[in-house]
Short mmCIF file of C-alpha atoms and ligand atoms in Angstrom, two decimals:
data_model
loop_
_atom_site.label_atom_id
_atom_site.label_comp_id
_atom_site.label_asym_id
_atom_site.label_seq_id
_atom_site.Cartn_x
_atom_site.Cartn_y
_atom_site.Cartn_z
CA MET O 1334 68.57 -27.48 53.00
CA THR O 1335 70.53 -30.12 54.65
CA GLY O 1336 69.56 -33.23 52.25
CA GLU O 1337 68.07 -34.96 55.26
CA THR O 1338 64.50 -35.86 55.49
CA ARG O 1339 63.11 -33.57 58.36
CA LEU O 1340 59.39 -33.51 59.65
CA GLY O 1341 57.77 -30.87 57.98
CA ARG O 1342 55.81 -27.92 59.92
CA PHE O 1343 54.85 -25.67 56.97
CA GLY O 1344 53.11 -25.90 53.65
CA TRP O 1345 49.80 -27.51 52.65
CA LYS O 1346 51.78 -30.99 52.51
CA ALA O 1347 53.88 -30.17 55.58
CA ASN O 1348 56.97 -30.45 53.33
CA GLN O 1349 58.76 -27.52 54.74
CA PRO O 1350 60.68 -27.85 58.00
CA THR O 1351 61.44 -24.40 58.74
CA LEU O 1352 59.78 -20.95 58.20
CA ARG O 1353 62.68 -19.60 56.50
CA GLN O 1354 62.54 -22.08 53.86
CA GLN O 1355 58.86 -22.05 53.36
CA VAL O 1356 59.19 -18.28 52.86
CA ALA O 1357 62.24 -18.84 50.37
CA HIS O 1358 60.34 -21.53 48.56
CA ALA O 1359 57.26 -19.42 48.28
CA LEU O 1360 59.48 -16.47 46.88
CA VAL O 1361 60.69 -18.65 44.25
CA ALA O 1362 57.97 -21.01 43.40
CA ASP O 1363 55.25 -18.51 43.73
CA MET O 1364 56.62 -15.16 42.81
CA GLY O 1365 59.94 -16.32 40.84
CA VAL O 1366 62.12 -14.54 43.18
CA THR O 1367 65.51 -15.88 44.11
CA THR O 1368 67.18 -15.78 47.65
CA THR O 1369 70.45 -17.29 49.26
CA LEU O 1370 68.51 -20.46 49.76
CA TYR O 1371 67.13 -20.59 46.07
CA ARG O 1372 69.58 -19.05 43.86
CA GLN O 1373 67.87 -20.15 40.82
CA GLU O 1374 64.26 -20.06 39.39
CA GLN O 1375 62.90 -23.31 38.09
CA GLY O 1376 63.28 -23.83 34.19
CA ARG O 1377 65.72 -20.86 34.12
CA ASP O 1378 69.27 -20.55 33.24
CA ALA O 1379 72.20 -20.33 35.49
CA PRO O 1380 71.74 -19.06 39.18
CA GLY O 1381 72.68 -15.63 39.65
CA GLU O 1382 72.99 -12.90 42.50
CA PRO O 1383 70.31 -13.58 44.87
CA GLU O 1384 67.54 -10.97 44.24
CA VAL O 1385 66.62 -10.81 47.90
CA SER O 1386 69.80 -10.16 49.98
CA GLN O 1387 70.39 -12.39 53.20
CA ASP O 1388 69.75 -9.37 55.46
CA ASP O 1389 66.44 -8.84 53.62
CA LEU O 1390 65.44 -12.43 54.12
CA ASP O 1391 66.41 -11.89 57.80
CA LEU O 1392 64.21 -8.83 58.19
CA LEU O 1393 61.32 -10.74 56.35
CA MET O 1394 61.62 -13.61 58.92
CA ILE O 1395 61.53 -10.99 61.61
CA TYR O 1396 58.29 -9.56 60.42
CA MET O 1397 56.59 -13.07 59.73
CA ARG O 1398 57.77 -14.57 63.13
CA LEU O 1399 56.07 -11.67 65.15
CA LEU O 1400 52.94 -11.49 63.20
CA ALA O 1401 50.24 -11.43 65.67
CA VAL O 1402 47.20 -13.97 65.74
CA PRO O 1403 44.03 -12.00 65.77
CA LYS O 1404 42.02 -11.93 69.02
CA ARG O 1405 39.24 -14.17 69.26
CA ARG O 1406 35.81 -12.43 68.81
CA ASP O 1407 32.35 -13.20 70.84
CA TRP O 1408 33.85 -16.13 72.25
CA GLU O 1409 31.39 -15.85 75.43
CA ALA O 1410 28.34 -15.65 73.29
CA PRO O 1411 26.22 -18.86 74.04
CA GLU O 1412 25.91 -20.04 70.17
CA VAL O 1413 29.93 -19.84 70.12
CA GLN O 1414 30.09 -21.87 73.19
CA ARG O 1415 27.37 -24.28 71.98
CA GLY O 1416 29.38 -24.28 68.55
CA HIS O 1417 32.66 -25.43 70.56
CA ALA O 1418 30.72 -28.31 72.22
CA VAL O 1419 29.49 -29.47 68.64
CA PHE O 1420 33.11 -29.15 67.26
CA ARG O 1421 34.26 -31.42 69.91
CA ALA O 1422 31.26 -33.80 69.64
CA LEU O 1423 31.78 -34.11 65.86
CA GLY O 1424 35.55 -35.04 66.42
CA CYS O 1425 36.98 -31.88 64.64
CA ALA O 1426 39.43 -31.43 67.58
CA ALA O 1427 41.00 -34.98 66.80
CA CYS O 1428 42.86 -33.03 64.17
CA HIS O 1429 42.31 -29.41 64.96
CA VAL O 1430 43.27 -29.86 68.37
CA ASP O 1431 41.59 -27.24 70.68
CA THR O 1432 43.38 -28.01 73.74
CA PRO O 1433 46.26 -25.45 74.74
CA GLN O 1434 49.81 -25.79 73.11
CA GLU O 1435 53.21 -24.27 74.00
CA THR O 1436 55.68 -22.74 71.64
CA GLY O 1437 59.41 -23.61 72.25
CA LEU O 1438 62.30 -21.28 72.87
CA VAL O 1439 63.08 -19.00 69.69
CA GLU O 1440 66.29 -17.56 70.28
CA GLY O 1441 66.14 -13.62 70.49
CA PHE O 1442 62.33 -13.68 70.35
CA ASP O 1443 61.15 -13.65 73.90
CA GLU O 1444 57.71 -12.36 72.65
CA VAL O 1445 56.76 -15.73 71.11
CA SER O 1446 59.10 -18.38 73.28
CA ARG O 1447 57.21 -20.46 75.88
CA GLN O 1448 53.74 -19.06 74.88
CA VAL O 1449 50.53 -21.09 75.33
CA ILE O 1450 48.75 -21.02 72.07
CA TYR O 1451 45.60 -22.37 70.50
CA PRO O 1452 46.37 -23.10 67.00
CA TYR O 1453 43.53 -25.72 66.35
CA THR O 1454 45.92 -27.83 64.61
CA ASP O 1455 48.03 -31.12 65.18
CA LEU O 1456 50.34 -29.88 62.35
CA LEU O 1457 50.14 -33.63 61.21
CA LEU O 1458 49.39 -34.93 57.58
CA HIS O 1459 45.92 -36.80 57.28
CA ASP O 1460 44.43 -38.65 54.46
CA LEU O 1461 41.23 -36.45 53.62
CA GLY O 1462 40.22 -39.08 50.75
CA GLU O 1463 39.97 -39.04 47.00
CA GLY O 1464 37.54 -36.17 46.98
CA LEU O 1465 40.39 -33.75 47.90
CA ALA O 1466 43.39 -35.50 46.60
CA ASP O 1467 45.42 -33.59 43.92
CA GLY O 1468 47.43 -36.93 43.19
CA ARG O 1469 50.73 -35.09 43.50
CA PRO O 1470 52.77 -36.86 46.29
CA ASP O 1471 55.21 -34.17 47.68
CA GLY O 1472 57.77 -35.43 49.98
CA LEU O 1473 56.56 -38.22 51.97
CA ALA O 1474 52.82 -37.05 51.55
CA THR O 1475 50.78 -38.99 49.24
CA GLY O 1476 48.36 -37.37 46.59
CA SER O 1477 45.43 -37.10 49.34
CA GLU O 1478 47.39 -36.20 52.28
CA TRP O 1479 47.16 -32.76 53.84
CA ARG O 1480 48.47 -31.09 56.86
CA THR O 1481 45.75 -30.08 59.32
CA PRO O 1482 45.79 -26.15 58.85
CA PRO O 1483 45.50 -24.14 61.65
CA LEU O 1484 42.04 -22.70 62.10
CA TRP O 1485 43.06 -19.65 64.29
CA GLY O 1486 42.06 -16.24 62.31
CA ILE O 1487 40.01 -18.15 60.12
CA GLY O 1488 37.07 -15.95 60.83
CA LEU O 1489 38.83 -13.01 59.94
CA VAL O 1490 39.57 -14.14 56.51
CA GLU O 1491 36.81 -12.78 54.76
CA SER O 1492 37.17 -9.12 56.28
CA VAL O 1493 40.94 -9.09 56.09
CA ASN O 1494 41.62 -11.14 52.74
CA ARG O 1495 38.16 -10.07 51.56
CA HIS O 1496 37.56 -13.64 49.95
CA THR O 1497 35.97 -16.89 51.40
CA ARG O 1498 37.95 -19.24 49.82
CA PHE O 1499 39.25 -22.39 51.67
CA LEU O 1500 41.12 -25.56 51.64
CA HIS O 1501 44.39 -26.12 49.57
CA ASP O 1502 43.26 -25.01 46.25
CA GLY O 1503 40.50 -22.39 47.49
CA ARG O 1504 37.73 -24.63 46.02
CA ALA O 1505 35.27 -24.18 49.13
CA ARG O 1506 33.44 -20.94 48.73
CA SER O 1507 32.48 -20.76 52.49
CA LEU O 1508 33.51 -22.41 55.83
CA GLU O 1509 30.51 -24.63 55.37
CA GLU O 1510 31.70 -25.97 52.02
CA ALA O 1511 35.22 -26.62 53.27
CA VAL O 1512 33.60 -28.93 55.95
CA LEU O 1513 31.40 -30.67 53.77
CA TRP O 1514 34.36 -31.42 51.18
CA HIS O 1515 36.34 -33.56 54.10
CA GLY O 1516 36.39 -37.06 53.67
CA GLY O 1517 38.68 -39.91 54.50
CA GLU O 1518 39.86 -39.90 57.96
CA ALA O 1519 37.37 -36.98 58.48
CA ALA O 1520 34.56 -38.81 56.64
CA ALA O 1521 33.15 -39.57 60.23
CA ALA O 1522 33.03 -35.96 61.48
CA GLN O 1523 31.87 -34.77 58.15
CA GLY O 1524 28.80 -37.44 58.32
CA LYS O 1525 27.91 -36.17 61.64
CA TYR O 1526 27.87 -32.64 60.76
CA VAL O 1527 25.47 -33.40 57.59
CA ARG O 1528 22.93 -34.92 60.14
CA LEU O 1529 23.16 -32.20 62.76
CA PRO O 1530 19.88 -30.16 63.29
CA ARG O 1531 20.09 -26.79 61.79
CA GLU O 1532 20.70 -24.82 64.90
CA ASP O 1533 23.85 -27.03 65.75
CA ARG O 1534 25.30 -26.53 62.25
CA ALA O 1535 24.96 -22.72 62.54
CA ALA O 1536 26.54 -22.90 66.05
CA LEU O 1537 29.36 -24.86 64.80
CA LEU O 1538 30.05 -22.09 61.85
CA ALA O 1539 29.56 -19.43 64.46
CA PHE O 1540 32.31 -20.94 66.55
CA LEU O 1541 34.59 -21.04 63.41
CA LYS O 1542 33.87 -17.40 62.86
CA SER O 1543 34.80 -16.37 66.56
CA LEU O 1544 38.38 -17.89 65.75
C1 HEC Z 168 41.25 -36.23 60.26
C2 HEC Z 168 41.53 -35.06 60.55
C3 HEC Z 168 40.62 -33.71 60.55
C4 HEC Z 168 39.32 -33.90 61.25
C5 HEC Z 168 38.77 -34.99 61.86
C6 HEC Z 168 38.78 -32.64 60.67
N1 HEC Z 168 39.51 -31.82 59.77
FE1 HEC Z 168 39.21 -30.02 59.16
N2 HEC Z 168 40.77 -30.09 57.93
C7 HEC Z 168 41.68 -31.14 58.00
C8 HEC Z 168 42.68 -31.25 56.71
C9 HEC Z 168 44.07 -32.16 56.45
C10 HEC Z 168 42.48 -29.87 56.15
C11 HEC Z 168 42.93 -29.38 54.94
C12 HEC Z 168 42.31 -30.27 53.68
C13 HEC Z 168 42.49 -29.31 52.30
O1 HEC Z 168 43.10 -28.25 52.16
O2 HEC Z 168 42.35 -30.05 51.17
C14 HEC Z 168 41.24 -29.49 56.72
C15 HEC Z 168 40.48 -28.13 56.55
C16 HEC Z 168 39.86 -27.63 56.96
C17 HEC Z 168 39.11 -26.26 57.09
C18 HEC Z 168 39.56 -25.17 55.94
C19 HEC Z 168 40.72 -24.46 56.40
C20 HEC Z 168 41.21 -23.68 55.54
O3 HEC Z 168 42.28 -22.78 55.94
O4 HEC Z 168 41.25 -23.77 54.42
C21 HEC Z 168 38.17 -25.88 58.04
C22 HEC Z 168 37.25 -24.66 58.27
C23 HEC Z 168 38.14 -27.28 58.93
N3 HEC Z 168 38.93 -28.13 58.52
C24 HEC Z 168 37.07 -27.31 59.87
C25 HEC Z 168 36.92 -28.75 60.35
C26 HEC Z 168 35.66 -28.94 61.13
C27 HEC Z 168 34.57 -27.97 61.53
C28 HEC Z 168 35.64 -30.37 61.41
C29 HEC Z 168 34.73 -31.33 62.01
C30 HEC Z 168 33.33 -31.17 61.57
C31 HEC Z 168 37.14 -30.77 60.86
N4 HEC Z 168 37.56 -29.70 60.25
C32 HEC Z 168 37.20 -32.10 61.12
C33 HEC Z 168 41.90 -32.15 58.90
C34 HEC Z 168 40.58 -32.79 59.71
#
């Protein structure tokens, strides 16, 4: 934490500039666990010794950084290929960018440096409309702005996490519901999805499941 306003890459509202800060914030805000970055729990008395040491936080960072992205499945299947074409035609890729991106240099981590990746996100904030607004501005994000979440690995949420809850508050019970909630800057893409023939909708969902 430097007191400067920096562009965030992590968090639903893009409000965390580094992975370390995102993890330390999640530890304290979601689990009430203090670290050297956040020595005090919100609403609690005086800051004490951090519950997670600097060394353990460093180890946690190594683990998080080296977590691999799952391999795509069935990407050659004709239905999946068609779904990708539909994804592009609807304009989903305007935010969930489907072109290759290259990672920067991560000191000490050759495995993840200068790698070509397909995260399916621009990592930017977009206004997704009143329907998805939480009315809680955060950093420079308004109540209806959200950072485009990466879609890589989304097809495995069900088998790995054993749930199919999507969007920032888990309101969507399936990938299709997640698409249907899109509004604001994504209203045009959502409108086109609704008007698709049934086979094209199925193909788009098959594509999402392959990620
Ligand atoms: C204007 C940018 C934009 C466009 C266009 C867009 N999305 Fe999104 N998408 C987002 C944002 C931002 C979220 C997060 C919204 C939230 O959580 O409330 C999101 C969430 C999602 C999610 C849920 C991800 C998760 O981890 O919960 C899926 C699936 C998804 N989009 C698919 C699509 C598809 C398919 C299309 C095209 C029909 C599309 N999106 C078009 C910005 C966009």
